[in-house]
PDB file of C-alpha atoms and ligand atoms in Angstrom:
ATOM      1  CA  MET A 217     -21.428  50.451 -40.237  1.00 95.00           C
ATOM      2  CA  LEU A 218     -21.677  46.712 -40.806  1.00 98.00           C
ATOM      3  CA  LYS A 219     -23.226  44.981 -37.817  1.00 98.00           C
ATOM      4  CA  ILE A 220     -21.363  41.705 -37.638  1.00 98.00           C
ATOM      5  CA  GLY A 221     -20.435  39.183 -35.000  1.00 98.00           C
ATOM      6  CA  CYS A 222     -20.182  35.474 -34.535  1.00 98.00           C
ATOM      7  CA  HIS A 223     -21.137  32.659 -32.298  1.00 97.00           C
ATOM      8  CA  LEU A 224     -19.196  32.957 -29.000  1.00 97.00           C
ATOM      9  CA  SER A 225     -19.055  30.775 -25.924  1.00 94.00           C
ATOM     10  CA  VAL A 226     -20.484  32.067 -22.682  1.00 93.00           C
ATOM     11  CA  SER A 227     -18.840  29.323 -20.596  1.00 91.00           C
ATOM     12  CA  LYS A 228     -16.458  31.812 -18.916  1.00 93.00           C
ATOM     13  CA  GLY A 229     -19.252  34.298 -18.305  1.00 95.00           C
ATOM     14  CA  PHE A 230     -20.855  37.129 -20.232  1.00 97.00           C
ATOM     15  CA  TYR A 231     -18.168  39.709 -19.474  1.00 98.00           C
ATOM     16  CA  GLU A 232     -15.390  37.445 -20.804  1.00 98.00           C
ATOM     17  CA  MET A 233     -17.524  36.766 -23.874  1.00 98.00           C
ATOM     18  CA  GLY A 234     -17.901  40.518 -24.411  1.00 98.00           C
ATOM     19  CA  LYS A 235     -14.124  40.990 -24.187  1.00 98.00           C
ATOM     20  CA  GLU A 236     -13.659  38.347 -26.890  1.00 98.00           C
ATOM     21  CA  ALA A 237     -16.103  40.203 -29.138  1.00 98.00           C
ATOM     22  CA  VAL A 238     -14.164  43.439 -28.652  1.00 98.00           C
ATOM     23  CA  LYS A 239     -10.906  41.639 -29.481  1.00 98.00           C
ATOM     24  CA  ILE A 240     -12.194  40.546 -32.906  1.00 98.00           C
ATOM     25  CA  ASP A 241     -14.006  43.794 -33.718  1.00 98.00           C
ATOM     26  CA  ALA A 242     -17.467  42.226 -33.477  1.00 98.00           C
ATOM     27  CA  ASN A 243     -20.337  44.621 -32.749  1.00 98.00           C
ATOM     28  CA  THR A 244     -22.951  41.962 -32.173  1.00 98.00           C
ATOM     29  CA  ILE A 245     -22.834  38.485 -30.564  1.00 98.00           C
ATOM     30  CA  GLN A 246     -24.667  35.191 -30.739  1.00 98.00           C
ATOM     31  CA  PHE A 247     -24.423  32.772 -27.812  1.00 97.00           C
ATOM     32  CA  PHE A 248     -26.089  29.591 -26.603  1.00 93.00           C
ATOM     33  CA  THR A 249     -28.418  30.078 -23.662  1.00 90.00           C
ATOM     34  CA  ARG A 250     -27.094  26.840 -22.173  1.00 86.00           C
ATOM     35  CA  ASN A 251     -25.151  23.770 -23.232  1.00 79.00           C
ATOM     36  CA  PRO A 252     -26.075  23.312 -26.928  1.00 75.00           C
ATOM     37  CA  ARG A 253     -27.127  19.751 -26.232  1.00 76.00           C
ATOM     38  CA  GLY A 254     -29.622  20.958 -23.615  1.00 71.00           C
ATOM     39  CA  GLY A 255     -29.225  20.435 -19.889  1.00 75.00           C
ATOM     40  CA  ALA A 256     -29.496  22.842 -17.015  1.00 81.00           C
ATOM     41  CA  ALA A 257     -28.571  26.502 -17.481  1.00 85.00           C
ATOM     42  CA  LYS A 258     -26.104  28.121 -15.133  1.00 84.00           C
ATOM     43  CA  PRO A 259     -27.789  30.562 -12.762  1.00 89.00           C
ATOM     44  CA  ILE A 260     -27.469  34.162 -13.973  1.00 92.00           C
ATOM     45  CA  ASP A 261     -24.628  36.036 -12.244  1.00 95.00           C
ATOM     46  CA  GLU A 262     -26.097  39.534 -12.059  1.00 96.00           C
ATOM     47  CA  GLU A 263     -22.756  41.215 -11.445  1.00 98.00           C
ATOM     48  CA  ASP A 264     -21.284  39.528 -14.547  1.00 97.00           C
ATOM     49  CA  VAL A 265     -24.281  40.557 -16.659  1.00 97.00           C
ATOM     50  CA  LYS A 266     -24.025  44.142 -15.427  1.00 98.00           C
ATOM     51  CA  LYS A 267     -20.323  44.334 -16.337  1.00 98.00           C
ATOM     52  CA  PHE A 268     -21.099  42.798 -19.728  1.00 98.00           C
ATOM     53  CA  LEU A 269     -23.879  45.282 -20.472  1.00 98.00           C
ATOM     54  CA  GLU A 270     -21.576  48.205 -19.604  1.00 98.00           C
ATOM     55  CA  LEU A 271     -18.874  46.822 -21.896  1.00 98.00           C
ATOM     56  CA  ALA A 272     -21.432  46.255 -24.663  1.00 98.00           C
ATOM     57  CA  LYS A 273     -22.644  49.824 -24.355  1.00 98.00           C
ATOM     58  CA  GLU A 274     -19.133  51.235 -24.401  1.00 98.00           C
ATOM     59  CA  HIS A 275     -18.220  49.294 -27.565  1.00 98.00           C
ATOM     60  CA  LYS A 276     -21.624  49.672 -29.239  1.00 98.00           C
ATOM     61  CA  ILE A 277     -22.300  45.934 -29.226  1.00 98.00           C
ATOM     62  CA  GLU A 278     -25.978  45.593 -30.089  1.00 97.00           C
ATOM     63  CA  SER A 279     -28.653  43.170 -31.286  1.00 96.00           C
ATOM     64  CA  LEU A 280     -27.675  40.259 -29.036  1.00 98.00           C
ATOM     65  CA  LEU A 281     -28.931  36.954 -30.342  1.00 98.00           C
ATOM     66  CA  ALA A 282     -29.364  34.005 -28.016  1.00 98.00           C
ATOM     67  CA  HIS A 283     -29.629  30.625 -29.710  1.00 97.00           C
ATOM     68  CA  ALA A 284     -31.747  27.874 -28.149  1.00 96.00           C
ATOM     69  CA  PRO A 285     -30.016  24.504 -27.764  1.00 93.00           C
ATOM     70  CA  TYR A 286     -30.205  22.887 -31.205  1.00 89.00           C
ATOM     71  CA  THR A 287     -31.354  19.576 -29.792  1.00 90.00           C
ATOM     72  CA  LEU A 288     -34.684  21.034 -28.649  1.00 95.00           C
ATOM     73  CA  ASN A 289     -37.559  19.650 -30.666  1.00 97.00           C
ATOM     74  CA  ALA A 290     -40.914  21.294 -30.101  1.00 98.00           C
ATOM     75  CA  ALA A 291     -42.424  19.086 -32.837  1.00 98.00           C
ATOM     76  CA  ALA A 292     -41.234  15.738 -31.459  1.00 98.00           C
ATOM     77  CA  LEU A 293     -43.324  12.589 -31.435  1.00 97.00           C
ATOM     78  CA  ASP A 294     -42.570  11.899 -27.777  1.00 97.00           C
ATOM     79  CA  GLU A 295     -44.564  14.117 -25.425  1.00 97.00           C
ATOM     80  CA  SER A 296     -41.762  14.309 -22.844  1.00 97.00           C
ATOM     81  CA  ILE A 297     -39.396  15.694 -25.511  1.00 96.00           C
ATOM     82  CA  ARG A 298     -41.935  18.357 -26.497  1.00 98.00           C
ATOM     83  CA  GLU A 299     -42.456  19.191 -22.825  1.00 97.00           C
ATOM     84  CA  PHE A 300     -38.691  19.552 -22.349  1.00 95.00           C
ATOM     85  CA  ALA A 301     -38.483  21.942 -25.322  1.00 96.00           C
ATOM     86  CA  LYS A 302     -41.292  24.039 -23.908  1.00 97.00           C
ATOM     87  CA  ASN A 303     -39.886  24.229 -20.388  1.00 96.00           C
ATOM     88  CA  THR A 304     -36.407  25.059 -21.658  1.00 95.00           C
ATOM     89  CA  MET A 305     -37.603  27.842 -23.938  1.00 97.00           C
ATOM     90  CA  GLU A 306     -39.885  29.269 -21.301  1.00 97.00           C
ATOM     91  CA  ASP A 307     -36.979  29.397 -18.837  1.00 96.00           C
ATOM     92  CA  ASP A 308     -34.642  30.860 -21.507  1.00 96.00           C
ATOM     93  CA  LEU A 309     -37.118  33.632 -22.268  1.00 97.00           C
ATOM     94  CA  LYS A 310     -37.316  34.545 -18.594  1.00 96.00           C
ATOM     95  CA  ARG A 311     -33.520  34.789 -18.425  1.00 95.00           C
ATOM     96  CA  MET A 312     -33.401  36.817 -21.630  1.00 97.00           C
ATOM     97  CA  GLU A 313     -35.090  39.692 -19.831  1.00 96.00           C
ATOM     98  CA  TYR A 314     -31.673  40.382 -18.223  1.00 97.00           C
ATOM     99  CA  PHE A 315     -30.734  41.514 -21.745  1.00 97.00           C
ATOM    100  CA  PRO A 316     -33.639  43.767 -22.698  1.00 95.00           C
ATOM    101  CA  ASN A 317     -34.761  43.984 -26.332  1.00 96.00           C
ATOM    102  CA  SER A 318     -32.649  41.090 -27.594  1.00 98.00           C
ATOM    103  CA  TYR A 319     -33.378  38.216 -29.945  1.00 98.00           C
ATOM    104  CA  TYR A 320     -33.920  34.533 -29.217  1.00 98.00           C
ATOM    105  CA  ASN A 321     -33.472  32.166 -32.143  1.00 98.00           C
ATOM    106  CA  PHE A 322     -34.670  28.571 -32.377  1.00 98.00           C
ATOM    107  CA  HIS A 323     -34.958  25.759 -34.897  1.00 98.00           C
ATOM    108  CA  PRO A 324     -38.693  25.187 -35.375  1.00 98.00           C
ATOM    109  CA  GLY A 325     -38.376  21.414 -34.998  1.00 98.00           C
ATOM    110  CA  SER A 326     -38.460  18.061 -36.763  1.00 98.00           C
ATOM    111  CA  HIS A 327     -41.773  16.278 -37.236  1.00 97.00           C
ATOM    112  CA  VAL A 328     -40.218  12.769 -37.232  1.00 95.00           C
ATOM    113  CA  LYS A 329     -42.613  11.061 -39.701  1.00 93.00           C
ATOM    114  CA  GLN A 330     -45.714  12.677 -38.182  1.00 96.00           C
ATOM    115  CA  GLY A 331     -45.963  15.044 -41.127  1.00 97.00           C
ATOM    116  CA  VAL A 332     -45.444  18.810 -41.369  1.00 97.00           C
ATOM    117  CA  GLU A 333     -48.993  19.570 -40.259  1.00 97.00           C
ATOM    118  CA  VAL A 334     -48.872  17.652 -36.981  1.00 98.00           C
ATOM    119  CA  GLY A 335     -45.391  18.999 -36.239  1.00 98.00           C
ATOM    120  CA  THR A 336     -46.502  22.552 -37.017  1.00 98.00           C
ATOM    121  CA  ASN A 337     -49.449  22.220 -34.636  1.00 98.00           C
ATOM    122  CA  TYR A 338     -47.081  21.316 -31.793  1.00 98.00           C
ATOM    123  CA  ILE A 339     -44.775  24.257 -32.525  1.00 98.00           C
ATOM    124  CA  VAL A 340     -47.727  26.663 -32.646  1.00 98.00           C
ATOM    125  CA  ASP A 341     -49.138  25.282 -29.379  1.00 98.00           C
ATOM    126  CA  MET A 342     -45.806  25.709 -27.654  1.00 98.00           C
ATOM    127  CA  LEU A 343     -45.376  29.302 -28.801  1.00 98.00           C
ATOM    128  CA  ASN A 344     -48.923  30.117 -27.813  1.00 98.00           C
ATOM    129  CA  SER A 345     -48.268  28.788 -24.324  1.00 98.00           C
ATOM    130  CA  ILE A 346     -44.904  30.487 -23.645  1.00 98.00           C
ATOM    131  CA  LEU A 347     -45.021  33.911 -25.326  1.00 98.00           C
ATOM    132  CA  LYS A 348     -45.934  36.684 -22.921  1.00 98.00           C
ATOM    133  CA  GLU A 349     -47.631  39.955 -23.745  1.00 97.00           C
ATOM    134  CA  ASN A 350     -45.000  42.040 -21.937  1.00 97.00           C
ATOM    135  CA  GLN A 351     -41.768  40.280 -22.953  1.00 98.00           C
ATOM    136  CA  SER A 352     -39.085  42.436 -24.576  1.00 98.00           C
ATOM    137  CA  THR A 353     -37.385  39.579 -26.440  1.00 98.00           C
ATOM    138  CA  LEU A 354     -38.221  38.931 -30.062  1.00 98.00           C
ATOM    139  CA  VAL A 355     -38.354  35.197 -30.811  1.00 98.00           C
ATOM    140  CA  LEU A 356     -36.898  34.261 -34.201  1.00 98.00           C
ATOM    141  CA  LEU A 357     -37.736  31.181 -36.239  1.00 98.00           C
ATOM    142  CA  GLU A 358     -34.663  30.011 -38.138  1.00 98.00           C
ATOM    143  CA  THR A 359     -34.938  28.994 -41.792  1.00 98.00           C
ATOM    144  CA  MET A 360     -33.786  25.379 -42.071  1.00 98.00           C
ATOM    145  CA  ALA A 361     -32.045  23.266 -44.737  1.00 98.00           C
ATOM    146  CA  GLY A 362     -34.734  20.576 -44.690  1.00 96.00           C
ATOM    147  CA  LYS A 363     -32.422  17.864 -43.384  1.00 96.00           C
ATOM    148  CA  GLY A 364     -34.459  14.822 -42.338  1.00 96.00           C
ATOM    149  CA  SER A 365     -37.911  16.012 -41.318  1.00 97.00           C
ATOM    150  CA  GLU A 366     -37.012  19.583 -40.351  1.00 97.00           C
ATOM    151  CA  ILE A 367     -39.858  22.073 -40.434  1.00 98.00           C
ATOM    152  CA  GLY A 368     -39.007  25.556 -41.699  1.00 98.00           C
ATOM    153  CA  ARG A 369     -37.305  24.506 -44.930  1.00 96.00           C
ATOM    154  CA  THR A 370     -39.630  26.713 -46.987  1.00 98.00           C
ATOM    155  CA  PHE A 371     -40.761  30.273 -46.363  1.00 98.00           C
ATOM    156  CA  GLU A 372     -44.355  28.967 -46.491  1.00 98.00           C
ATOM    157  CA  GLU A 373     -43.751  26.638 -43.522  1.00 98.00           C
ATOM    158  CA  ILE A 374     -42.385  29.537 -41.456  1.00 98.00           C
ATOM    159  CA  LYS A 375     -45.274  31.778 -42.484  1.00 98.00           C
ATOM    160  CA  THR A 376     -47.855  29.177 -41.411  1.00 98.00           C
ATOM    161  CA  ILE A 377     -46.382  29.081 -37.903  1.00 98.00           C
ATOM    162  CA  ILE A 378     -46.286  32.880 -37.591  1.00 98.00           C
ATOM    163  CA  ASP A 379     -49.884  33.243 -38.768  1.00 98.00           C
ATOM    164  CA  ARG A 380     -51.201  30.832 -36.184  1.00 98.00           C
ATOM    165  CA  VAL A 381     -49.453  32.284 -33.143  1.00 98.00           C
ATOM    166  CA  LYS A 382     -51.610  34.750 -31.233  1.00 98.00           C
ATOM    167  CA  LEU A 383     -48.845  37.029 -29.941  1.00 98.00           C
ATOM    168  CA  ASN A 384     -46.977  36.977 -33.232  1.00 98.00           C
ATOM    169  CA  ASN A 385     -45.889  40.566 -32.703  1.00 98.00           C
ATOM    170  CA  HIS A 386     -43.130  38.829 -30.679  1.00 98.00           C
ATOM    171  CA  LEU A 387     -42.056  36.673 -33.641  1.00 98.00           C
ATOM    172  CA  GLY A 388     -39.528  37.267 -36.399  1.00 98.00           C
ATOM    173  CA  VAL A 389     -37.283  35.280 -38.721  1.00 99.00           C
ATOM    174  CA  CYS A 390     -33.558  34.569 -38.784  1.00 98.00           C
ATOM    175  CA  LEU A 391     -32.367  33.687 -42.269  1.00 98.00           C
ATOM    176  CA  ASP A 392     -29.417  31.288 -42.462  1.00 98.00           C
ATOM    177  CA  THR A 393     -27.608  31.599 -45.814  1.00 98.00           C
ATOM    178  CA  CYS A 394     -26.244  28.026 -45.690  1.00 98.00           C
ATOM    179  CA  HIS A 395     -29.640  26.605 -44.763  1.00 98.00           C
ATOM    180  CA  ILE A 396     -31.683  28.343 -47.455  1.00 98.00           C
ATOM    181  CA  PHE A 397     -29.048  27.552 -50.103  1.00 98.00           C
ATOM    182  CA  ASP A 398     -29.118  23.880 -49.088  1.00 98.00           C
ATOM    183  CA  GLY A 399     -32.908  24.219 -48.955  1.00 98.00           C
ATOM    184  CA  GLY A 400     -32.978  25.173 -52.658  1.00 98.00           C
ATOM    185  CA  TYR A 401     -33.130  28.997 -52.640  1.00 98.00           C
ATOM    186  CA  ASP A 402     -30.533  30.224 -55.128  1.00 98.00           C
ATOM    187  CA  ILE A 403     -28.959  33.179 -53.349  1.00 98.00           C
ATOM    188  CA  VAL A 404     -25.885  32.865 -55.589  1.00 98.00           C
ATOM    189  CA  ASN A 405     -27.562  33.567 -58.942  1.00 98.00           C
ATOM    190  CA  ASN A 406     -30.835  35.135 -57.860  1.00 98.00           C
ATOM    191  CA  LEU A 407     -30.584  36.925 -54.509  1.00 98.00           C
ATOM    192  CA  ASP A 408     -33.146  39.538 -55.579  1.00 98.00           C
ATOM    193  CA  GLY A 409     -35.620  36.819 -56.572  1.00 98.00           C
ATOM    194  CA  VAL A 410     -35.172  34.979 -53.261  1.00 98.00           C
ATOM    195  CA  LEU A 411     -35.725  38.185 -51.276  1.00 99.00           C
ATOM    196  CA  ASP A 412     -38.808  39.021 -53.359  1.00 98.00           C
ATOM    197  CA  GLU A 413     -40.103  35.545 -52.598  1.00 98.00           C
ATOM    198  CA  PHE A 414     -39.414  36.051 -48.873  1.00 99.00           C
ATOM    199  CA  ASP A 415     -41.221  39.363 -48.991  1.00 98.00           C
ATOM    200  CA  LYS A 416     -44.212  37.928 -50.843  1.00 98.00           C
ATOM    201  CA  VAL A 417     -44.585  34.900 -48.554  1.00 98.00           C
ATOM    202  CA  ILE A 418     -43.519  36.149 -45.100  1.00 98.00           C
ATOM    203  CA  GLY A 419     -42.863  39.880 -45.452  1.00 98.00           C
ATOM    204  CA  LEU A 420     -39.379  41.373 -45.146  1.00 98.00           C
ATOM    205  CA  ASP A 421     -40.454  43.316 -42.057  1.00 98.00           C
ATOM    206  CA  ARG A 422     -40.240  39.974 -40.189  1.00 98.00           C
ATOM    207  CA  LEU A 423     -36.596  39.466 -41.128  1.00 99.00           C
ATOM    208  CA  LYS A 424     -34.483  40.456 -38.116  1.00 98.00           C
ATOM    209  CA  ALA A 425     -31.143  38.645 -38.393  1.00 98.00           C
ATOM    210  CA  ILE A 426     -28.909  36.760 -40.819  1.00 98.00           C
ATOM    211  CA  HIS A 427     -26.738  33.744 -40.085  1.00 98.00           C
ATOM    212  CA  LEU A 428     -23.911  34.324 -42.552  1.00 98.00           C
ATOM    213  CA  ASN A 429     -22.398  30.971 -43.510  1.00 98.00           C
ATOM    214  CA  ASP A 430     -20.938  29.397 -46.604  1.00 98.00           C
ATOM    215  CA  SER A 431     -22.063  25.871 -47.461  1.00 98.00           C
ATOM    216  CA  LEU A 432     -20.071  22.675 -47.995  1.00 98.00           C
ATOM    217  CA  ASN A 433     -22.962  21.297 -50.035  1.00 98.00           C
ATOM    218  CA  THR A 434     -24.751  22.279 -53.223  1.00 98.00           C
ATOM    219  CA  LEU A 435     -27.989  24.133 -53.929  1.00 98.00           C
ATOM    220  CA  GLY A 436     -30.987  22.060 -52.814  1.00 98.00           C
ATOM    221  CA  SER A 437     -28.869  19.349 -51.156  1.00 98.00           C
ATOM    222  CA  HIS A 438     -30.907  19.531 -47.893  1.00 97.00           C
ATOM    223  CA  LYS A 439     -27.721  18.809 -45.951  1.00 96.00           C
ATOM    224  CA  ASP A 440     -26.758  21.715 -43.638  1.00 96.00           C
ATOM    225  CA  ARG A 441     -22.982  21.728 -43.301  1.00 98.00           C
ATOM    226  CA  HIS A 442     -21.453  25.150 -42.821  1.00 98.00           C
ATOM    227  CA  ALA A 443     -18.230  26.187 -44.536  1.00 98.00           C
ATOM    228  CA  LYS A 444     -15.882  29.069 -43.820  1.00 98.00           C
ATOM    229  CA  ILE A 445     -16.654  32.299 -45.678  1.00 98.00           C
ATOM    230  CA  GLY A 446     -15.453  31.910 -49.266  1.00 98.00           C
ATOM    231  CA  GLU A 447     -14.580  28.227 -48.893  1.00 98.00           C
ATOM    232  CA  GLY A 448     -17.941  26.759 -49.851  1.00 98.00           C
ATOM    233  CA  ASN A 449     -20.408  26.645 -52.720  1.00 98.00           C
ATOM    234  CA  ILE A 450     -21.986  30.022 -51.973  1.00 98.00           C
ATOM    235  CA  GLY A 451     -18.698  31.853 -52.283  1.00 98.00           C
ATOM    236  CA  ILE A 452     -17.334  35.222 -51.307  1.00 98.00           C
ATOM    237  CA  GLU A 453     -18.916  37.257 -54.137  1.00 98.00           C
ATOM    238  CA  ALA A 454     -22.422  36.055 -53.299  1.00 98.00           C
ATOM    239  CA  LEU A 455     -21.888  36.620 -49.558  1.00 98.00           C
ATOM    240  CA  ALA A 456     -20.569  40.130 -50.260  1.00 98.00           C
ATOM    241  CA  ARG A 457     -23.796  40.803 -52.187  1.00 98.00           C
ATOM    242  CA  VAL A 458     -25.776  39.563 -49.166  1.00 99.00           C
ATOM    243  CA  ILE A 459     -24.152  41.973 -46.672  1.00 99.00           C
ATOM    244  CA  ASN A 460     -24.430  44.884 -49.109  1.00 98.00           C
ATOM    245  CA  HIS A 461     -27.965  44.262 -50.330  1.00 98.00           C
ATOM    246  CA  PRO A 462     -30.130  47.343 -49.685  1.00 98.00           C
ATOM    247  CA  LYS A 463     -32.806  45.156 -48.078  1.00 98.00           C
ATOM    248  CA  LEU A 464     -30.333  43.361 -45.791  1.00 98.00           C
ATOM    249  CA  ARG A 465     -27.385  45.678 -45.126  1.00 98.00           C
ATOM    250  CA  ASP A 466     -28.717  47.157 -41.867  1.00 98.00           C
ATOM    251  CA  LEU A 467     -29.518  43.785 -40.260  1.00 98.00           C
ATOM    252  CA  PRO A 468     -27.152  42.096 -37.790  1.00 98.00           C
ATOM    253  CA  PHE A 469     -25.051  39.311 -39.363  1.00 98.00           C
ATOM    254  CA  PHE A 470     -23.810  36.335 -37.329  1.00 98.00           C
ATOM    255  CA  LEU A 471     -21.045  33.979 -38.454  1.00 98.00           C
ATOM    256  CA  GLU A 472     -21.537  30.310 -37.594  1.00 98.00           C
ATOM    257  CA  THR A 473     -18.590  29.106 -39.598  1.00 98.00           C
ATOM    258  CA  PRO A 474     -16.184  26.393 -38.380  1.00 98.00           C
ATOM    259  CA  ASN A 475     -13.631  28.723 -36.770  1.00 98.00           C
ATOM    260  CA  ASP A 476     -11.738  29.520 -33.604  1.00 97.00           C
ATOM    261  CA  LEU A 477     -11.695  33.096 -32.301  1.00 98.00           C
ATOM    262  CA  GLU A 478      -8.795  34.102 -34.544  1.00 98.00           C
ATOM    263  CA  GLY A 479     -10.546  32.645 -37.605  1.00 98.00           C
ATOM    264  CA  TYR A 480     -13.699  34.582 -36.773  1.00 98.00           C
ATOM    265  CA  GLY A 481     -11.619  37.743 -36.410  1.00 98.00           C
ATOM    266  CA  LYS A 482     -10.216  37.234 -39.908  1.00 98.00           C
ATOM    267  CA  GLU A 483     -13.667  36.705 -41.427  1.00 98.00           C
ATOM    268  CA  ILE A 484     -15.034  39.812 -39.703  1.00 98.00           C
ATOM    269  CA  LYS A 485     -12.113  41.839 -41.014  1.00 98.00           C
ATOM    270  CA  LEU A 486     -12.622  40.460 -44.534  1.00 98.00           C
ATOM    271  CA  LEU A 487     -16.362  41.175 -44.526  1.00 98.00           C
ATOM    272  CA  ARG A 488     -15.862  44.694 -43.158  1.00 98.00           C
ATOM    273  CA  SER A 489     -13.449  45.335 -46.043  1.00 98.00           C
ATOM    274  CA  LEU A 490     -16.134  44.188 -48.528  1.00 98.00           C
ATOM    275  CA  TYR A 491     -18.915  46.327 -47.030  1.00 98.00           C
ATOM    276  CA  LYS A 492     -19.652  49.498 -48.954  1.00 97.00           C
ATOM    277  CA  GLU A 493     -20.144  52.297 -46.425  1.00 90.00           C
TER     278      GLU A 493
HETATM  279 FE1   FE B 848     -29.282  27.506 -35.785  1.00 94.65          FE
HETATM  280 FE1   FE B 849     -27.922  29.045 -38.339  1.00 94.65          FE
HETATM  281 ZN1   ZN B 850     -26.831  24.934 -39.750  1.00 94.65          ZN
END
């Protein structure tokens, strides 16, 4: 069965979020750990989490993916900004243990004119200081479009980070279809070639989740603007090949398309109809 969900808001609590997932036939969920622009996280309501986990079990909702606030920049020039990213992620990872064996996704960071090497060093240092031997959460590096000075726009940049982190058994990759398309990987005409490249550079065993988005921009545009499924330059045929690809079809897929709940429900229904059981 296709494992598909979308980005949902946790502002009304985890249990309410779970009920929304059930309503739209999602069997996985992505959520922000806190306000996407950063800021303090709400304290965990244990009763709410317990009710959510029961609901998730009942409806076979699996592979939860928490997304770090997208404003975090572990590669920033300003030390206080790097410190903030570290403290936030460290706190998020502690909270994630309420949801055992889940995923935590983050954007590697932007080097802001310091160069990829300096930025990469900061990201590696941060991961080396916050990953814990006994954590159950797998931390995912997201592939980026290469907008501005984003690190992670090539598979090589992701691989360099993974290689230099000591506890990299706790690291994986989340592949965003809009980002890699905007980054110049032609998943429309050469999905097999792109996956071979991923396997050669990083290793497909590191690939744990897919952000399934269409793109408003063209191949190699380095822009990062998501479109609804079938309404962008990737298109429905190419996205159907992504969910059905033998090397991808068992992974969890997360929609981050510009939609309300009803729109997400329609996309999930459409993609389920295109999935070959
Ligand atoms: Fe993201
Ligand atoms: Fe994404
Ligand atoms: Zn994006």
